[in-house]
PDB file of C-alpha atoms in Angstrom:
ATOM      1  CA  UNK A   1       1.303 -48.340 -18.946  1.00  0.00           C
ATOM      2  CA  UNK A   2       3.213 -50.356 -16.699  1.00  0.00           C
ATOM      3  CA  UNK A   3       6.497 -52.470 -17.299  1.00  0.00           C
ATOM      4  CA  UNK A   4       6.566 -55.999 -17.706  1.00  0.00           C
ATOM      5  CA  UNK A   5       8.816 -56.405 -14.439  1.00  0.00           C
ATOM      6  CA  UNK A   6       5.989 -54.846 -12.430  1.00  0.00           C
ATOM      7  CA  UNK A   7       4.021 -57.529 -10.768  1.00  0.00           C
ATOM      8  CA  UNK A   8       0.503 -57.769  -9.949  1.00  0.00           C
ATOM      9  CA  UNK A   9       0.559 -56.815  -6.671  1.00  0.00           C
ATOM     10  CA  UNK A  10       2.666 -53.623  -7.493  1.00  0.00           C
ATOM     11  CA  UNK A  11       0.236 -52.675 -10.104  1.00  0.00           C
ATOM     12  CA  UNK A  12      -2.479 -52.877  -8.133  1.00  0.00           C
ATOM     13  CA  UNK A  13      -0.829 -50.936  -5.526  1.00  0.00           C
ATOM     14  CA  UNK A  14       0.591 -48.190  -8.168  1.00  0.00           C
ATOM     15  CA  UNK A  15      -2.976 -48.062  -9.709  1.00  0.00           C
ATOM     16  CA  UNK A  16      -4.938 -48.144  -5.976  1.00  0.00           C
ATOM     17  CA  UNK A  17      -2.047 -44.514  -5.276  1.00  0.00           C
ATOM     18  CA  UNK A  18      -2.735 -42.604  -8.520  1.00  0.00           C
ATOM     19  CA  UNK A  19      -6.771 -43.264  -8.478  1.00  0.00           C
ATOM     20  CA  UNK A  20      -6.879 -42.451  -4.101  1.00  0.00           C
ATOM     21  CA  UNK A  21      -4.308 -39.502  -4.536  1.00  0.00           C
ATOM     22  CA  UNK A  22      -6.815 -37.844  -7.266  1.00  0.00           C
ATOM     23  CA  UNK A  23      -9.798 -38.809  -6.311  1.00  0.00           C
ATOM     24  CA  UNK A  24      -9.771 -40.088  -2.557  1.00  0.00           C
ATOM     25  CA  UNK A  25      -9.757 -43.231  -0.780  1.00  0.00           C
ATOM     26  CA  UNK A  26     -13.828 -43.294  -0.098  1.00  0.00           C
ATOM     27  CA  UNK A  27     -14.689 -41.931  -3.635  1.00  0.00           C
ATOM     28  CA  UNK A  28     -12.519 -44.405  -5.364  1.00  0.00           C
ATOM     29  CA  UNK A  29     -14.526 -47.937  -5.797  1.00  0.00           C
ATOM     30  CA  UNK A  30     -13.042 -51.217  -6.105  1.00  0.00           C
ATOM     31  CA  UNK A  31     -14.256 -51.854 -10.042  1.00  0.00           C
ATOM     32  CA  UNK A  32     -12.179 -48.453 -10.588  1.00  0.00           C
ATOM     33  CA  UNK A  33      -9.255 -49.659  -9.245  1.00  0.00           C
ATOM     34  CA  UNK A  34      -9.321 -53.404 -11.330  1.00  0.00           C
ATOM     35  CA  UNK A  35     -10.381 -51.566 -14.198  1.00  0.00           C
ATOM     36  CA  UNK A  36      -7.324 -49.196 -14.159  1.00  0.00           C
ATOM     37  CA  UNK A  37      -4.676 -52.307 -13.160  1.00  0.00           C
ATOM     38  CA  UNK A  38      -6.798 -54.765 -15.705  1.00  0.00           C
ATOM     39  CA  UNK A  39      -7.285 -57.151 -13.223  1.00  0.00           C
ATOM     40  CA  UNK A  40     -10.050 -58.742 -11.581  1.00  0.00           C
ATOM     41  CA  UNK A  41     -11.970 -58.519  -8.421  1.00  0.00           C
ATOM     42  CA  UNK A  42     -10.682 -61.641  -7.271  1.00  0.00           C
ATOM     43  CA  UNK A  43      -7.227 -61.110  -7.952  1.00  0.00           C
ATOM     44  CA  UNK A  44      -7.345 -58.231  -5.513  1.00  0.00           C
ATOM     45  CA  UNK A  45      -8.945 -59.630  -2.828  1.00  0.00           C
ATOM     46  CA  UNK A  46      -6.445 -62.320  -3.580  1.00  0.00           C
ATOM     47  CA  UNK A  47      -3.563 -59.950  -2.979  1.00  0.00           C
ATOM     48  CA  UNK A  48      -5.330 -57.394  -0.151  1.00  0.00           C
ATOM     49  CA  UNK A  49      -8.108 -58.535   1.404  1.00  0.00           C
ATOM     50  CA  UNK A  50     -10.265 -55.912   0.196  1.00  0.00           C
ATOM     51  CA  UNK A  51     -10.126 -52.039  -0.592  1.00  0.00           C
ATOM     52  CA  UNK A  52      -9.060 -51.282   3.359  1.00  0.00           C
ATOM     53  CA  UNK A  53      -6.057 -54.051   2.443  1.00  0.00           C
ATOM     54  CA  UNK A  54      -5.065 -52.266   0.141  1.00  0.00           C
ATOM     55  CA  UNK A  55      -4.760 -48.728   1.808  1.00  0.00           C
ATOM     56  CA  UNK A  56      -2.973 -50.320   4.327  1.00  0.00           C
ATOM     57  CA  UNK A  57      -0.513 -51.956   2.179  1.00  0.00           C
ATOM     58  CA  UNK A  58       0.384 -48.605   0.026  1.00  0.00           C
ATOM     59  CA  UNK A  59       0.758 -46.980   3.059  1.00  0.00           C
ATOM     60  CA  UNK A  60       2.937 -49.553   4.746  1.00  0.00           C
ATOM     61  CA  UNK A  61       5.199 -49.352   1.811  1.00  0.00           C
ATOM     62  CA  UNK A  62       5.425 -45.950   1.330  1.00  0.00           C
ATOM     63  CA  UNK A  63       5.708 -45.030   5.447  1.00  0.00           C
ATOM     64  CA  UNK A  64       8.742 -47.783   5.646  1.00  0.00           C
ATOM     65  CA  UNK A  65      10.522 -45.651   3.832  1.00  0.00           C
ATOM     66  CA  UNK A  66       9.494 -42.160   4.733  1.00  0.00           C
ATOM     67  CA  UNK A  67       9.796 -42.920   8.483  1.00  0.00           C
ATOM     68  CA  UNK A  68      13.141 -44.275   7.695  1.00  0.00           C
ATOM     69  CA  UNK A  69      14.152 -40.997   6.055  1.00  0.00           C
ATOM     70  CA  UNK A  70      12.766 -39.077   8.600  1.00  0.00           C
ATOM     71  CA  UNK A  71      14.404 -40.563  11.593  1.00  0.00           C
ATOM     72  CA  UNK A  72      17.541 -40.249   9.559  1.00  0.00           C
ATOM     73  CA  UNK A  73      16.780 -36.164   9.337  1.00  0.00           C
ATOM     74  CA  UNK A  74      15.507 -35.797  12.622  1.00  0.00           C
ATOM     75  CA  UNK A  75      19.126 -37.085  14.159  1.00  0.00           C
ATOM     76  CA  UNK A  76      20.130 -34.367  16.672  1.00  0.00           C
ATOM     77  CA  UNK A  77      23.277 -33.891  16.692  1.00  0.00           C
ATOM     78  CA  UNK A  78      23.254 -30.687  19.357  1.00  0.00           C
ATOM     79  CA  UNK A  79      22.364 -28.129  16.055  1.00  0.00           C
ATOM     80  CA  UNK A  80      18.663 -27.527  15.939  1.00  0.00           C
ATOM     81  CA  UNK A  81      19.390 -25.298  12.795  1.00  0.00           C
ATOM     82  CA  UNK A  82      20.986 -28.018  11.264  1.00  0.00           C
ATOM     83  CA  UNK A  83      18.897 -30.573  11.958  1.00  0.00           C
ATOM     84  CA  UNK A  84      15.675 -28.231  11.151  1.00  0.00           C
ATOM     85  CA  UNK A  85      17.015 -27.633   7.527  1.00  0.00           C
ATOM     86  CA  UNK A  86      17.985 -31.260   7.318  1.00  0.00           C
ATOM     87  CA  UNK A  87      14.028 -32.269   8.319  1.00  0.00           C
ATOM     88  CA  UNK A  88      12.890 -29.502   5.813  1.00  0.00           C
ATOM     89  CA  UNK A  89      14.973 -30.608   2.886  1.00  0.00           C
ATOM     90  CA  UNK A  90      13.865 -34.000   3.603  1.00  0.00           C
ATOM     91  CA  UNK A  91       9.977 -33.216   3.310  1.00  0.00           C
ATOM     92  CA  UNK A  92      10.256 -31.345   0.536  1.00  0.00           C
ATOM     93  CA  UNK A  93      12.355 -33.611  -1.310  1.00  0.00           C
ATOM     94  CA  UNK A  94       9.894 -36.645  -0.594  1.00  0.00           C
ATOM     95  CA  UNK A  95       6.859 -34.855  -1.286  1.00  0.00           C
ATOM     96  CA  UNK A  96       8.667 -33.871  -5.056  1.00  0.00           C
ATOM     97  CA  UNK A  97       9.961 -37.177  -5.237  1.00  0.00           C
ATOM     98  CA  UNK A  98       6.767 -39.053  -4.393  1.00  0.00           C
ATOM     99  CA  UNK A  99       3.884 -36.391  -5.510  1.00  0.00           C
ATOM    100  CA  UNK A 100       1.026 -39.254  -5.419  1.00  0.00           C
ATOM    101  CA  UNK A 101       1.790 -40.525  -2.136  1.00  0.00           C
ATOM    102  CA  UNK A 102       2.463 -37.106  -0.338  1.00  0.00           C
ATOM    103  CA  UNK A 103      -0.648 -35.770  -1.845  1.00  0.00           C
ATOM    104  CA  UNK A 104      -2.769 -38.781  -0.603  1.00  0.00           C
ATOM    105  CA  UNK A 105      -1.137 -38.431   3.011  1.00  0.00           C
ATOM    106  CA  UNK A 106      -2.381 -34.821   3.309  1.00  0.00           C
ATOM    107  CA  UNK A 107      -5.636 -35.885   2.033  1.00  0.00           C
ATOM    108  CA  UNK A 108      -6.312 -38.565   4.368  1.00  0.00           C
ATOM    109  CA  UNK A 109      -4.822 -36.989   7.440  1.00  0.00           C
ATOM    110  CA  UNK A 110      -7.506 -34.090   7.373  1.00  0.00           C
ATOM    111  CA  UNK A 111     -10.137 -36.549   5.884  1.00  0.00           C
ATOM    112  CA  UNK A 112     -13.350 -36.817   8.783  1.00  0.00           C
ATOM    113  CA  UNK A 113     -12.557 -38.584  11.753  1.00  0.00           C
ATOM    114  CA  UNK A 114     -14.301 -41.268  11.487  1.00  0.00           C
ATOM    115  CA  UNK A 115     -13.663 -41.822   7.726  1.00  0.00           C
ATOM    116  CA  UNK A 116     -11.720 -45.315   6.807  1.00  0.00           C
ATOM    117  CA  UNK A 117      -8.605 -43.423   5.131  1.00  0.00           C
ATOM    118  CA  UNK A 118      -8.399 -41.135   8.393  1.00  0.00           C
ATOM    119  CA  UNK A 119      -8.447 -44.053  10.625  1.00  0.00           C
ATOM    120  CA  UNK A 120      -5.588 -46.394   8.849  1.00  0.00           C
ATOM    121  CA  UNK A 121      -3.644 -43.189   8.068  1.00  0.00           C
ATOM    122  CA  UNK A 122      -3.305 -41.835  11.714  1.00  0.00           C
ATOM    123  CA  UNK A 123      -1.030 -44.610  13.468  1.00  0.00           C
ATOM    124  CA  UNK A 124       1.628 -43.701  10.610  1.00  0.00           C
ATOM    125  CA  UNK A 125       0.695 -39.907  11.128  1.00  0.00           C
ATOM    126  CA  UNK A 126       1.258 -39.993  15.417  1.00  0.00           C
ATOM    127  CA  UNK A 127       4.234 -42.462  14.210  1.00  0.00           C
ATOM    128  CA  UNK A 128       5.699 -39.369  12.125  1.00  0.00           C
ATOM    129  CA  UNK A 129       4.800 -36.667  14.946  1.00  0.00           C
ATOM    130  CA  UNK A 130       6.415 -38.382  17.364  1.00  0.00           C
ATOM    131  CA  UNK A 131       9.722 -38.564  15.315  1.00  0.00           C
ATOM    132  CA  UNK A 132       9.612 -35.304  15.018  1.00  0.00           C
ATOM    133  CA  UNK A 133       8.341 -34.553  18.760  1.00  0.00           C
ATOM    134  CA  UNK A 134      11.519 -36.612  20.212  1.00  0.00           C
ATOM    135  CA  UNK A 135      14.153 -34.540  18.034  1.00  0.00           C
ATOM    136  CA  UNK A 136      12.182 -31.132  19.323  1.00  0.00           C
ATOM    137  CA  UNK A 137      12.489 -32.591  22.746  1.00  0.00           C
ATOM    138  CA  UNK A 138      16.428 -33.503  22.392  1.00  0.00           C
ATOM    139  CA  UNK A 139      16.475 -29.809  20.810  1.00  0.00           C
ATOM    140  CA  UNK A 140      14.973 -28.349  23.811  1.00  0.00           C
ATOM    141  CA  UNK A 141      17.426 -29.184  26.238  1.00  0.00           C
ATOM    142  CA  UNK A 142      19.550 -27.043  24.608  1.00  0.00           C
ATOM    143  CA  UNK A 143      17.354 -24.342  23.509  1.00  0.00           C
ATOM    144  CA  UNK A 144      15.354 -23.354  27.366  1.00  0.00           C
ATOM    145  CA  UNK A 145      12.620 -21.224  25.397  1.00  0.00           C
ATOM    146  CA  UNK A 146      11.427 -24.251  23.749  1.00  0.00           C
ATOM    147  CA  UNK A 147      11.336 -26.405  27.214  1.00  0.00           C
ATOM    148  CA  UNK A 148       7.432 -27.431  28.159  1.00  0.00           C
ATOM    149  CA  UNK A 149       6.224 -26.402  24.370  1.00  0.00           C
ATOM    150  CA  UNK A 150       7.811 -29.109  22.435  1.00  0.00           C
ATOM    151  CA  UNK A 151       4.441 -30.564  21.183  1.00  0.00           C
ATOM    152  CA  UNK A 152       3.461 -27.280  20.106  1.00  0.00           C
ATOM    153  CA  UNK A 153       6.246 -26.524  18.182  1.00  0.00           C
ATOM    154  CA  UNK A 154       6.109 -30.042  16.634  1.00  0.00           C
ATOM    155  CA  UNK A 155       2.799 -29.505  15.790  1.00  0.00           C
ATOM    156  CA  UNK A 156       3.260 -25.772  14.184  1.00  0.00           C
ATOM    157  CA  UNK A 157       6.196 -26.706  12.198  1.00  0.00           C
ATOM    158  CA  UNK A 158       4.437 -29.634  10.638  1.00  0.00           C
ATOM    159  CA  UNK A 159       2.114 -27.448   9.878  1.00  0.00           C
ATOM    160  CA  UNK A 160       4.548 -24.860   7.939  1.00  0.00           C
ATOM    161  CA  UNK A 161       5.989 -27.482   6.140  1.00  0.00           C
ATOM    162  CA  UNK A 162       3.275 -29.228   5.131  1.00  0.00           C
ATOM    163  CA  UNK A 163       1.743 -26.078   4.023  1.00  0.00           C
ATOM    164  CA  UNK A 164       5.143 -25.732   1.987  1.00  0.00           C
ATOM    165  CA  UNK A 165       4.259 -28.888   0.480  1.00  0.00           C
ATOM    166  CA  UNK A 166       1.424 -28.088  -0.522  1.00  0.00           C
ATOM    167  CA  UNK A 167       2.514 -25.118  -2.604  1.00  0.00           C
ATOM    168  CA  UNK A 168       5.440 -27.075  -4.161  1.00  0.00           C
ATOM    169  CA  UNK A 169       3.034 -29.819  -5.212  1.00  0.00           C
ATOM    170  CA  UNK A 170       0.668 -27.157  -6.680  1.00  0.00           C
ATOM    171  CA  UNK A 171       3.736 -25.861  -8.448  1.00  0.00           C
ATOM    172  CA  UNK A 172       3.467 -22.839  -6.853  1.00  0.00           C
ATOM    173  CA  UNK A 173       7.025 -23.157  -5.447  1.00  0.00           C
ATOM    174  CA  UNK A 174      10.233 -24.410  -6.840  1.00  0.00           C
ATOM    175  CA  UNK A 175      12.306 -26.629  -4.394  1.00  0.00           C
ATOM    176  CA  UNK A 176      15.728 -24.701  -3.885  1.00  0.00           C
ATOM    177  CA  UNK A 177      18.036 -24.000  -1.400  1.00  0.00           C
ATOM    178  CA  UNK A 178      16.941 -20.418  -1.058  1.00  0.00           C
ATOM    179  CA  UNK A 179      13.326 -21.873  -0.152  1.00  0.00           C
ATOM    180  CA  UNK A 180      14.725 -24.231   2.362  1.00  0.00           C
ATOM    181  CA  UNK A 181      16.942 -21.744   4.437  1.00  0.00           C
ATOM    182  CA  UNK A 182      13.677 -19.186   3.831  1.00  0.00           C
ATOM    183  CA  UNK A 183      11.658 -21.891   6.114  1.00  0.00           C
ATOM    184  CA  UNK A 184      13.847 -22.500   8.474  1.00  0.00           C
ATOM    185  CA  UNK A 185      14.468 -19.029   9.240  1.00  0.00           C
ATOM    186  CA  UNK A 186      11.249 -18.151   9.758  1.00  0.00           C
ATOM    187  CA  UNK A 187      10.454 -21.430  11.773  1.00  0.00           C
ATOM    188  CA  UNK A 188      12.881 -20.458  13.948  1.00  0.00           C
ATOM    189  CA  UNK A 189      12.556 -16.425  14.163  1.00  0.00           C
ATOM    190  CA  UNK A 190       9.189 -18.017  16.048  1.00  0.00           C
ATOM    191  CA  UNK A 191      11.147 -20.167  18.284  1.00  0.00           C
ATOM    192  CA  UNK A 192      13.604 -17.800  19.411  1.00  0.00           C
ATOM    193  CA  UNK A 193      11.357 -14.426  19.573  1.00  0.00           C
TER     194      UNK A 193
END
């Protein structure tokens, strides 16, 4: 299943994604996980701690980078239409390009408050809000109808997109250039109406 350059810890980590993407974080149980990286129990504690360890390690790896990408997107430049499609293409591109970990994210982020996925995944969550929040901000000293509602906005277009995600995920969508500028434009026919 896996290569022979993939270490342990990777496997475990690649295994711990695929089994908390399908089935959850809480309903996935530790003897799942070794079973499906053909380890042991010891060799994961070894590695993470525990189950919660391990979470938080998939999810530091795979935020690095997504943060990384999204700060990158969310560079305003003084063209919010611009640097909306640029945001866009970027969720939509790592959501197809990293299906497990995407699908996990949404997952945990509406999981029950006071669930163990919900709480490790919401410092990474607020850290990608407020990436988004600061380029709406930037955006809105240029764009006065948006001035006082930046969290708002934030907060609804994370919620298109996501929903976007979704559908492109459930291959209900094709990503395309025609679906990007469809987004944006009706993003933003609710900004400036």
């Amino acid at each position: 299943m896996y290569g022979l350059s993939m270490d342990n810890r990777e496997k475990i980590m690649q295994c711990a994604l695929e089994l908390f993407s399908d089935k959850g974080y809480e309903g996935t149980g530790i003897q799942e996980i070794t079973c499906a990286a053909g380890i042991t129990k010891p060799t994961l504690y070894y590695y993470f701690g525990n189950k919660e360890g391990l979470l938080k390690a998939i999810l530091e790896y795979h935020f690095s980078d997504f943060a990384e990408k999204l700060e990158h997107a969310a560079a305003y430049n003084g063209d919010t239409v611009n640097t909306i499609t640029q945001l866009s293409r970027m969720f939509l591109t790592v959501a197809k390009e990293k299906a497990l970990f995407y699908r996990m994210y949404l997952s945990m982020s509406s999981s029950s408050v006071n669930t163990t996925s919900f709480l490790c995944i919401t410092p990474f969550c607020e850290q990608l809000i407020g990436i988004v929040e600061t380029f709406f901000l930037k955006a809105a000293q240029d764009n006065g109808n948006m001035k006082g509602h930046e969290k708002e906005i934030t907060m609804s277009y994370l919620g298109m997109i996501n929903s976007y995600v979704l559908l492109l995920l459930n291959n209900k969508l094709e990503l395309s250039e025609a679906l990007i500028y469809r987004i944006v434009h009706l993003f933003l026919h609710g900004i400036y109406s």
